[in-house]
Short mmCIF file of C-alpha atoms and ligand atoms in Angstrom, two decimals:
data_model
loop_
_atom_site.label_atom_id
_atom_site.label_comp_id
_atom_site.label_asym_id
_atom_site.label_seq_id
_atom_site.Cartn_x
_atom_site.Cartn_y
_atom_site.Cartn_z
CA MET A 1 30.81 -10.94 -11.29
CA SER A 2 30.30 -8.67 -8.77
CA TYR A 3 30.56 -5.11 -8.82
CA ASP A 4 32.37 -2.11 -6.87
CA TYR A 5 28.98 -0.07 -6.22
CA VAL A 6 25.87 -2.34 -4.46
CA ILE A 7 23.92 0.86 -5.04
CA GLU A 8 24.05 3.43 -7.72
CA LEU A 9 21.53 5.83 -8.41
CA ARG A 10 21.44 7.54 -12.22
CA ASP A 11 19.70 10.69 -12.32
CA LEU A 12 17.19 9.89 -10.16
CA ASN A 13 13.73 12.23 -10.89
CA ARG A 14 10.91 11.38 -8.37
CA HIS A 15 7.99 14.08 -9.20
CA TYR A 16 4.34 14.39 -8.49
CA THR A 17 2.18 15.61 -10.52
CA MET A 18 -0.71 17.15 -8.41
CA GLY A 19 -3.20 19.17 -10.78
CA GLU A 20 -1.00 22.42 -11.77
CA GLU A 21 1.53 21.80 -9.65
CA THR A 22 4.67 19.48 -9.60
CA VAL A 23 6.48 18.43 -6.72
CA LYS A 24 9.97 17.23 -7.05
CA ALA A 25 10.19 15.19 -4.78
CA LEU A 26 13.27 13.67 -5.96
CA ASP A 27 15.12 15.76 -8.52
CA GLY A 28 18.62 14.27 -10.15
CA VAL A 29 20.19 12.36 -7.84
CA ASN A 30 23.33 10.16 -8.46
CA LEU A 31 25.06 8.31 -5.76
CA GLU A 32 27.16 5.62 -5.68
CA ILE A 33 27.16 3.79 -2.85
CA LYS A 34 29.85 0.50 -1.61
CA ARG A 35 29.73 -2.65 -0.18
CA GLY A 36 29.74 -2.13 3.10
CA GLU A 37 29.56 1.13 3.66
CA TYR A 38 26.88 2.99 6.21
CA VAL A 39 25.27 5.77 4.87
CA SER A 40 23.23 8.81 6.51
CA ILE A 41 20.58 10.33 5.02
CA VAL A 42 19.62 13.74 6.49
CA GLY A 43 17.70 16.66 5.38
CA PRO A 44 15.19 18.57 6.52
CA SER A 45 11.48 17.42 6.62
CA GLY A 46 10.24 16.74 3.42
CA SER A 47 13.69 16.64 1.46
CA GLY A 48 12.91 13.82 -0.30
CA LYS A 49 14.27 10.88 2.21
CA THR A 50 11.72 8.68 2.64
CA THR A 51 11.09 8.84 -0.87
CA LEU A 52 14.87 8.29 -1.71
CA PHE A 53 13.97 4.80 0.87
CA ASN A 54 11.65 3.64 -1.56
CA LEU A 55 12.97 3.88 -4.61
CA ILE A 56 16.28 2.26 -3.72
CA GLY A 57 13.90 -0.45 -2.08
CA GLY A 58 11.90 -1.16 -5.25
CA LEU A 59 9.06 0.03 -3.38
CA ASP A 60 8.49 3.05 -5.67
CA LYS A 61 9.29 3.36 -9.45
CA PRO A 62 11.18 7.02 -10.38
CA THR A 63 9.75 9.28 -12.67
CA GLY A 64 13.23 9.49 -14.53
CA GLY A 65 16.84 8.14 -14.19
CA SER A 66 17.66 4.33 -12.57
CA VAL A 67 18.44 2.39 -10.06
CA PHE A 68 21.18 0.22 -9.73
CA ILE A 69 21.65 -2.85 -7.53
CA ASP A 70 24.63 -4.71 -7.36
CA GLY A 71 24.52 -3.81 -11.16
CA VAL A 72 21.30 -4.59 -12.21
CA ASP A 73 19.04 -1.90 -12.85
CA ILE A 74 15.51 -2.42 -10.97
CA ALA A 75 13.55 -1.34 -13.66
CA GLN A 76 14.18 -3.88 -15.86
CA LEU A 77 12.96 -6.91 -13.37
CA ASP A 78 9.26 -8.00 -13.62
CA ALA A 79 6.95 -8.88 -10.42
CA TYR A 80 8.38 -11.83 -9.72
CA GLU A 81 12.22 -10.79 -9.23
CA LEU A 82 11.51 -7.51 -7.67
CA ALA A 83 9.53 -9.41 -5.08
CA TRP A 84 12.82 -11.82 -4.75
CA LEU A 85 15.16 -8.49 -4.24
CA ARG A 86 13.06 -7.58 -1.59
CA CYS A 87 12.46 -10.67 -0.54
CA ARG A 88 17.00 -11.62 -0.53
CA LYS A 89 18.77 -8.91 -1.43
CA ILE A 90 17.49 -5.92 0.87
CA GLY A 91 16.39 -5.72 4.26
CA TYR A 92 14.22 -3.06 5.43
CA ILE A 93 13.39 -1.08 8.85
CA PHE A 94 10.77 1.38 9.51
CA GLN A 95 10.44 4.40 11.47
CA SER A 96 6.75 2.22 13.37
CA PHE A 97 8.59 -1.38 13.00
CA ASN A 98 5.90 -2.23 11.33
CA LEU A 99 5.61 -5.98 13.15
CA ILE A 100 2.77 -8.00 11.66
CA GLN A 101 0.57 -8.02 14.96
CA VAL A 102 -1.23 -11.49 15.18
CA LEU A 103 2.60 -13.18 14.88
CA THR A 104 5.19 -13.75 17.70
CA ALA A 105 8.31 -11.75 17.65
CA LEU A 106 9.93 -15.71 16.24
CA GLU A 107 7.16 -15.84 13.43
CA ASN A 108 7.11 -12.25 12.41
CA VAL A 109 11.39 -12.91 12.27
CA ALA A 110 10.40 -16.81 10.50
CA LEU A 111 8.04 -14.47 7.60
CA PRO A 112 10.85 -13.60 5.36
CA THR A 113 12.09 -17.12 5.29
CA VAL A 114 8.47 -18.78 4.28
CA PHE A 115 9.29 -16.64 0.82
CA ALA A 116 12.30 -17.33 0.42
CA GLY A 117 11.21 -20.90 0.21
CA VAL A 118 13.48 -22.36 3.50
CA PRO A 119 11.30 -25.23 5.02
CA ARG A 120 9.50 -23.90 8.36
CA GLU A 121 11.49 -25.77 10.90
CA GLU A 122 15.11 -24.50 9.38
CA GLY A 123 13.04 -20.52 8.69
CA LEU A 124 11.98 -20.78 12.78
CA ARG A 125 15.65 -22.37 14.09
CA LYS A 126 17.21 -18.81 12.13
CA ALA A 127 15.19 -16.92 12.93
CA GLN A 128 15.43 -17.70 16.52
CA HIS A 129 19.44 -17.69 16.56
CA ILE A 130 19.35 -14.17 15.12
CA LEU A 131 16.94 -12.76 17.70
CA GLU A 132 19.42 -14.57 20.01
CA SER A 133 22.06 -12.35 18.78
CA VAL A 134 19.93 -9.45 18.98
CA GLY A 135 19.51 -10.24 22.59
CA LEU A 136 15.33 -11.59 22.09
CA GLY A 137 16.33 -14.78 23.29
CA THR A 138 13.70 -14.53 25.70
CA ARG A 139 10.85 -12.73 24.28
CA VAL A 140 11.21 -15.02 20.94
CA HIS A 141 7.14 -15.83 21.83
CA HIS A 142 5.68 -12.30 22.72
CA ARG A 143 3.48 -10.96 20.34
CA PRO A 144 4.87 -6.88 19.38
CA SER A 145 1.77 -5.63 21.67
CA GLU A 146 3.91 -7.15 24.49
CA LEU A 147 7.01 -5.87 23.78
CA SER A 148 8.54 -2.23 24.12
CA ALA A 149 9.25 0.21 21.98
CA GLY A 150 12.77 -0.77 21.43
CA GLN A 151 12.31 -4.28 21.97
CA GLN A 152 9.61 -4.15 18.50
CA GLN A 153 12.25 -2.55 16.75
CA ARG A 154 15.28 -5.01 17.49
CA VAL A 155 12.18 -7.88 16.12
CA ALA A 156 12.09 -5.30 13.06
CA ILE A 157 16.07 -5.61 12.20
CA ALA A 158 15.95 -9.38 13.00
CA ARG A 159 13.50 -9.91 10.40
CA ALA A 160 15.34 -7.55 8.34
CA LEU A 161 18.42 -10.03 8.73
CA ALA A 162 16.45 -13.18 8.61
CA ASN A 163 17.73 -13.71 4.79
CA ASP A 164 20.93 -12.66 4.80
CA PRO A 165 20.37 -9.57 2.83
CA SER A 166 23.55 -7.63 1.68
CA ILE A 167 22.24 -4.30 2.21
CA ILE A 168 19.67 -3.04 4.81
CA LEU A 169 17.72 0.67 4.61
CA ALA A 170 16.21 2.23 7.50
CA ASP A 171 13.91 5.09 7.04
CA GLU A 172 14.10 6.89 11.34
CA PRO A 173 14.83 3.97 12.82
CA THR A 174 15.54 5.72 15.58
CA GLY A 175 12.41 8.08 15.27
CA ASN A 176 10.21 6.28 17.78
CA LEU A 177 12.44 5.83 20.30
CA ASP A 178 14.00 7.47 23.96
CA LEU A 179 17.36 8.63 23.25
CA ASN A 180 19.01 5.04 25.26
CA THR A 181 16.97 3.06 22.96
CA GLY A 182 17.27 5.26 20.08
CA MET A 183 21.00 4.57 21.13
CA GLU A 184 21.35 0.68 21.58
CA ILE A 185 19.20 0.64 18.15
CA ILE A 186 21.84 2.26 16.48
CA ASP A 187 24.53 0.32 18.04
CA LEU A 188 23.29 -2.88 16.83
CA LEU A 189 22.50 -1.30 13.43
CA HIS A 190 26.16 -0.38 13.38
CA GLY A 191 27.19 -3.32 14.73
CA LEU A 192 25.73 -4.89 11.90
CA ASN A 193 27.31 -2.90 9.41
CA LYS A 194 30.88 -3.91 11.29
CA THR A 195 31.02 -7.10 11.43
CA LYS A 196 28.83 -8.98 8.67
CA GLY A 197 29.93 -6.05 6.27
CA LEU A 198 26.35 -4.68 5.80
CA THR A 199 25.87 -2.10 3.54
CA LEU A 200 23.05 0.06 5.85
CA VAL A 201 21.53 2.65 4.07
CA ALA A 202 19.92 5.15 6.78
CA ALA A 203 17.77 8.03 6.65
CA THR A 204 17.48 10.04 9.87
CA HIS A 205 17.13 13.00 11.61
CA ASP A 206 19.67 11.53 14.35
CA LEU A 207 22.84 13.10 15.24
CA LYS A 208 24.27 10.13 16.88
CA MET A 209 23.33 7.89 14.05
CA ILE A 210 25.25 10.43 11.76
CA LYS A 211 28.13 10.48 13.74
CA ALA A 212 28.69 6.77 13.58
CA SER A 213 28.77 6.62 9.53
CA ASP A 214 31.01 6.83 6.98
CA ARG A 215 29.60 9.14 4.41
CA ILE A 216 26.57 11.47 4.83
CA VAL A 217 24.22 12.99 2.31
CA TRP A 218 22.46 15.62 2.65
CA MET A 219 19.36 16.29 1.30
CA ARG A 220 17.63 19.48 0.42
CA ASP A 221 14.36 19.67 -2.04
CA GLY A 222 14.97 16.75 -3.91
CA GLN A 223 18.60 17.82 -4.52
CA ILE A 224 22.30 16.32 -2.90
CA GLU A 225 23.70 19.59 -1.67
CA ARG A 226 26.67 18.15 -0.26
CA ILE A 227 28.22 14.83 1.23
CA GLU A 228 30.51 14.32 3.84
CA ARG A 229 33.05 11.69 5.92
CA GLY A 230 31.83 10.85 8.57
CA MET B 1 24.22 -10.28 -9.39
CA ALA B 2 23.28 -11.04 -12.37
CA ARG B 3 19.86 -11.23 -13.46
CA GLU B 4 20.26 -14.13 -14.02
CA SER B 5 21.12 -15.23 -10.17
CA ILE B 6 17.37 -13.94 -9.74
CA GLY B 7 15.35 -16.70 -7.80
CA ARG B 8 11.78 -17.07 -7.35
CA VAL B 9 9.69 -16.17 -3.99
CA HIS B 10 7.29 -18.73 -2.33
CA PHE B 11 4.44 -18.90 -0.49
CA SER B 12 2.40 -21.84 -0.40
CA LEU B 13 -1.33 -22.54 0.37
CA GLY B 14 -0.31 -24.33 3.76
CA ASP B 15 1.81 -21.05 4.41
CA ALA B 16 -1.08 -19.26 3.76
CA ALA B 17 -3.70 -21.25 5.95
CA ARG B 18 -1.17 -21.25 8.84
CA LEU B 19 -1.21 -17.27 8.24
CA GLY B 20 -4.84 -16.97 7.76
CA TYR B 21 -5.14 -19.39 11.28
CA ASP B 22 -3.34 -17.38 13.24
CA HIS B 23 -5.42 -13.78 11.85
CA ILE B 24 -8.52 -15.54 12.92
CA LYS B 25 -7.61 -16.82 16.19
CA ARG B 26 -6.21 -12.94 17.42
CA ARG B 27 -8.67 -11.20 15.25
CA TRP B 28 -11.60 -13.14 15.75
CA SER B 29 -14.39 -10.83 16.43
CA ARG B 30 -14.07 -9.82 13.24
CA ALA B 31 -14.07 -13.21 11.46
CA ALA B 32 -17.18 -14.29 14.84
CA ILE B 33 -19.29 -11.31 12.23
CA ASN B 34 -18.47 -12.47 9.14
CA ILE B 35 -19.06 -16.47 10.36
CA ALA B 36 -22.51 -15.39 11.98
CA SER B 37 -23.15 -13.88 9.21
CA ILE B 38 -22.93 -16.64 6.91
CA ALA B 39 -24.32 -18.96 9.30
CA LEU B 40 -27.01 -16.86 9.62
CA GLY B 41 -27.93 -16.63 5.88
CA LEU B 42 -27.39 -20.60 5.74
CA SER B 43 -28.93 -21.79 8.14
CA PHE B 44 -32.88 -20.18 6.78
CA TYR B 45 -31.36 -22.08 3.23
CA ALA B 46 -30.31 -25.75 5.50
CA THR B 47 -33.69 -24.92 7.56
CA LEU B 48 -35.40 -25.00 4.16
CA VAL B 49 -33.90 -27.85 2.18
CA LEU B 50 -34.43 -29.60 5.55
CA SER B 51 -37.38 -29.47 6.27
CA ASP B 52 -38.86 -30.22 3.09
CA THR B 53 -36.72 -33.21 3.09
CA PHE B 54 -38.07 -34.06 6.48
CA TYR B 55 -41.95 -33.60 4.40
CA GLY B 56 -40.67 -36.11 1.19
CA THR B 57 -39.41 -38.85 3.87
CA TYR B 58 -42.53 -38.14 6.27
CA GLU B 59 -44.94 -39.04 3.18
CA ARG B 60 -42.73 -41.81 1.84
CA LEU B 61 -43.64 -43.85 4.95
CA GLY B 62 -46.94 -43.09 4.73
CA GLY B 63 -48.24 -39.88 6.29
CA SER B 64 -50.12 -37.00 3.67
CA GLN B 65 -48.69 -34.67 1.62
CA LEU B 66 -46.87 -31.94 3.22
CA SER B 67 -44.34 -29.55 1.14
CA VAL B 68 -42.41 -25.87 1.76
CA GLU B 69 -44.27 -22.95 0.57
CA SER B 70 -42.43 -21.99 -2.92
CA TYR B 71 -41.69 -18.28 -1.64
CA GLN B 72 -39.51 -19.28 0.83
CA TYR B 73 -37.13 -20.14 -0.98
CA TRP B 74 -37.07 -16.68 -2.31
CA LEU B 75 -36.70 -15.23 0.77
CA VAL B 76 -33.41 -18.02 1.26
CA GLY B 77 -32.23 -15.96 -1.84
CA VAL B 78 -32.33 -12.39 -0.08
CA ALA B 79 -31.20 -13.80 2.52
CA LEU B 80 -28.14 -15.31 1.66
CA VAL B 81 -27.41 -12.50 -0.99
CA VAL B 82 -27.21 -10.25 1.67
CA SER B 83 -24.96 -12.50 3.61
CA VAL B 84 -22.78 -12.23 0.96
CA VAL B 85 -22.90 -8.22 0.56
CA GLY B 86 -22.49 -8.21 4.79
CA ILE B 87 -19.16 -9.79 4.29
CA THR B 88 -17.80 -8.17 0.98
CA ASN B 89 -18.35 -5.32 3.19
CA ALA B 90 -16.12 -6.73 6.40
CA MET B 91 -13.31 -7.92 4.40
CA LEU B 92 -13.36 -4.21 3.00
CA ILE B 93 -12.83 -3.01 5.93
CA ALA B 94 -10.48 -5.74 7.19
CA VAL B 95 -7.93 -4.90 4.11
CA TYR B 96 -8.53 -0.97 5.27
CA GLU B 97 -7.22 -1.79 8.46
CA ARG B 98 -4.37 -4.31 7.03
CA TYR B 99 -3.16 -1.49 4.39
CA LYS B 100 0.03 -1.63 6.14
CA GLU B 101 0.36 -5.37 6.82
CA ILE B 102 -0.03 -6.12 3.05
CA GLY B 103 2.31 -2.88 2.68
CA THR B 104 5.01 -5.22 4.84
CA MET B 105 4.14 -8.23 3.51
CA LYS B 106 5.46 -7.22 -0.45
CA CYS B 107 8.91 -5.81 1.20
CA LEU B 108 9.13 -9.29 2.93
CA GLY B 109 8.99 -11.01 -1.06
CA ALA B 110 5.12 -11.16 -1.21
CA LEU B 111 3.76 -11.30 -4.75
CA ASP B 112 0.10 -9.88 -5.29
CA ARG B 113 -1.23 -13.12 -5.89
CA HIS B 114 0.34 -14.61 -2.20
CA ILE B 115 -1.89 -11.62 -0.55
CA ILE B 116 -4.83 -13.23 -2.69
CA LEU B 117 -4.45 -16.56 -1.85
CA LEU B 118 -4.41 -15.29 2.31
CA PHE B 119 -7.30 -13.62 1.79
CA LEU B 120 -8.98 -16.03 0.05
CA VAL B 121 -7.57 -19.04 2.90
CA GLU B 122 -9.02 -16.67 5.71
CA SER B 123 -12.45 -16.59 4.09
CA SER B 124 -12.71 -20.48 3.59
CA PHE B 125 -11.76 -21.00 6.92
CA GLN B 126 -14.78 -18.46 7.94
CA GLY B 127 -17.30 -20.25 5.41
CA LEU B 128 -16.56 -23.56 6.21
CA ALA B 129 -16.97 -22.48 10.01
CA GLY B 130 -20.07 -20.80 9.22
CA GLY B 131 -21.32 -23.10 6.81
CA LEU B 132 -21.24 -26.25 9.54
CA ALA B 133 -22.91 -23.58 12.26
CA GLY B 134 -25.32 -22.87 9.73
CA PHE B 135 -26.37 -26.23 8.91
CA LEU B 136 -26.74 -26.55 12.90
CA LEU B 137 -28.65 -24.50 13.60
CA GLY B 138 -30.60 -25.31 10.12
CA LEU B 139 -31.83 -28.83 11.36
CA ALA B 140 -32.46 -27.17 14.54
CA ALA B 141 -34.44 -24.85 13.48
CA ALA B 142 -36.38 -27.61 10.60
CA VAL B 143 -37.19 -30.29 13.34
CA ALA B 144 -39.17 -27.92 15.58
CA SER B 145 -40.71 -26.55 13.08
CA THR B 146 -42.20 -29.87 11.44
CA GLY B 147 -41.56 -32.16 14.28
CA PHE B 148 -44.92 -31.92 15.28
CA THR B 149 -46.73 -32.59 12.50
CA THR B 150 -43.85 -35.54 10.98
CA GLY B 151 -42.55 -36.50 14.96
CA PHE B 152 -39.47 -35.31 16.22
CA ASP B 153 -37.23 -38.39 15.31
CA ILE B 154 -37.80 -37.51 11.10
CA ALA B 155 -34.29 -36.56 10.96
CA LEU B 156 -33.17 -40.08 12.14
CA LYS B 157 -35.42 -41.62 9.37
CA VAL B 158 -33.97 -39.84 6.33
CA PRO B 159 -31.58 -41.96 4.41
CA PRO B 160 -27.76 -41.16 5.78
CA LEU B 161 -26.84 -40.74 1.74
CA GLN B 162 -29.37 -37.95 1.25
CA MET B 163 -28.36 -36.06 4.33
CA LEU B 164 -24.68 -36.23 4.21
CA THR B 165 -24.86 -34.60 0.55
CA LEU B 166 -27.77 -31.49 1.60
CA PHE B 167 -24.34 -31.28 4.63
CA THR B 168 -21.57 -30.78 1.66
CA GLY B 169 -23.95 -29.01 0.08
CA SER B 170 -24.61 -26.81 2.74
CA VAL B 171 -21.30 -26.25 3.77
CA ALA B 172 -20.13 -26.23 -0.41
CA LEU B 173 -22.27 -23.55 -0.70
CA ALA B 174 -21.81 -21.19 2.42
CA LEU B 175 -18.02 -21.97 1.22
CA THR B 176 -18.49 -20.23 -1.80
CA LEU B 177 -20.74 -18.10 -0.59
CA SER B 178 -17.76 -16.40 1.78
CA MET B 179 -14.87 -16.80 -0.91
CA THR B 180 -17.30 -15.01 -3.66
CA ALA B 181 -17.75 -12.11 -1.25
CA THR B 182 -13.99 -12.07 -0.43
CA LEU B 183 -12.58 -12.36 -3.99
CA TYR B 184 -13.00 -7.91 -4.51
CA PRO B 185 -11.82 -7.13 -1.27
CA ALA B 186 -8.85 -9.26 -2.27
CA TRP B 187 -8.42 -8.46 -5.56
CA ARG B 188 -8.25 -4.83 -3.84
CA ALA B 189 -5.62 -5.47 -1.36
CA SER B 190 -3.34 -7.30 -3.99
CA LYS B 191 -2.96 -4.03 -5.60
CA LEU B 192 -2.06 -2.00 -3.25
CA ARG B 193 1.14 -0.12 -4.00
CA PRO B 194 4.21 -0.88 -1.18
CA VAL B 195 4.83 3.08 -1.12
CA GLU B 196 0.47 3.19 -0.70
CA ALA B 197 0.26 0.61 1.79
CA LEU B 198 3.60 2.03 4.14
CA ARG B 199 2.19 5.36 4.27
CA TYR B 200 -0.68 4.59 5.76
CA GLU B 201 -1.81 5.50 9.06
CA LEU B 202 -4.14 4.61 10.98
N1 LIG C 1 2.40 10.54 -2.45
C1 LIG C 1 2.71 11.79 -2.47
N2 LIG C 1 2.20 12.22 -3.57
C2 LIG C 1 2.39 13.87 -3.41
N3 LIG C 1 3.55 14.55 -3.65
C3 LIG C 1 4.47 13.71 -2.77
C4 LIG C 1 3.92 12.53 -1.84
N4 LIG C 1 5.07 11.94 -1.66
C5 LIG C 1 6.19 12.62 -0.86
N5 LIG C 1 5.89 13.37 -1.46
C6 LIG C 1 6.37 15.11 -1.36
O1 LIG C 1 7.59 14.59 -1.39
C7 LIG C 1 8.28 15.54 -0.62
C8 LIG C 1 9.44 15.03 -0.43
O2 LIG C 1 8.23 13.83 0.38
P1 LIG C 1 9.00 12.78 1.99
O3 LIG C 1 9.02 11.93 2.22
O4 LIG C 1 10.57 12.19 0.96
O5 LIG C 1 10.47 14.16 2.63
P2 LIG C 1 11.01 12.89 3.75
O6 LIG C 1 12.83 13.96 4.20
O7 LIG C 1 10.64 11.93 4.24
O8 LIG C 1 10.86 13.82 5.27
P3 LIG C 1 10.48 13.89 6.50
O9 LIG C 1 11.81 13.75 7.51
O10 LIG C 1 9.59 14.21 6.79
O11 LIG C 1 10.16 11.99 6.92
C9 LIG C 1 8.08 16.40 -0.26
O12 LIG C 1 7.67 17.70 -0.63
C10 LIG C 1 6.70 15.86 -0.17
O13 LIG C 1 5.61 16.36 0.39
MG1 LIG C 2 10.64 10.46 5.80
#
């Protein structure tokens, strides 16, 4: 069975209680995202973008409401199923790349295939192929410390693609990059969204990134303020 | 996606060994401290049991009766405890340094027990290396300290099987100590929630 919405958020809340005070990082968020859509999440600092990223990605648990991925309420999944979801269904891209420093670009990209149970040779071959497709074919044996920021983010994108996920989640993917490098990363992500039909959800401050998207979700104080067509 | 279509994630001992080896190679200075700590504690132990064995062999071959003072075994016990505490501490710091990495691994599909496996495999490598080095150090020290009375070739007169037993026992002890010292840090690492681990900036 195939669902219309690859991501569905129902009355999603994430509250933090600190002593007397309750911080409503997310407060009643409802959103449906279609397969192949490119959605930008925009809003001032502290508006709840990262919190939303974490909840959609199954990295944090909501205080209330539900996240459905391909029609499955992820709160119902046990630790094993959740790990599989993170491994196979979702690719994560972070502002600070989060590459494993001791591994080469190739090994970083192959790591998710290890968790997916792909035989080593096949995983490495696939990683090589993906790295070539993101323009890093000649840098595969370099470690993150030997790569530029833009190249590191390319490795991170390649790693996010390693298990052919249907969703790419990105939290400020251009936040640590200069203008031109940021532009290249946006083009790369946008291209993946268009050519592979990947659903792309990106929290961002970057106007260039927003412009390329199908829909723009404006957040304020943990709520969706408005949704615009791109 | 039907829930039934959800599969399982994988991370074998071989995968852990490969990744653990990369970590030790790349963060060699931290591993070296752990290995040295185990090696020193263990060399103390090995010196004692080997000296005892050498005296025993000497006596069996017609020499006079000599033995290691029993209070020295107390000291060995203390030295081993100190090295376990040292490794636990070093491993806790290593976990702290690797918060982000642990969070990232969980995003890529790692289960809690995969993280534990990785840390235990790393510590078993360190335990093996420390055990080997410690035994050799202990052997040299035992020969040097007993040699004047028993003769410096005494090590060669010990039955090989007895020597092999001592060697295996020493390395097994080092392995056990190193892994015991890592249990708590590894458990702590495995329990990290991905959000906390990822938010962490060093
Ligand atoms: N672990 C936490 N404990 C308490 N409050 C938190 C925690 N994490 C986030 N918050 C609060 O939740 C709110 C939303 O934070 P979030 O990180 O989602 O914002 P953001 O939109 O990503 O901001 P930025 O653009 O600065 O990255 C903020 O007020 C923040 O202080
Ligand atoms: Mg944020």
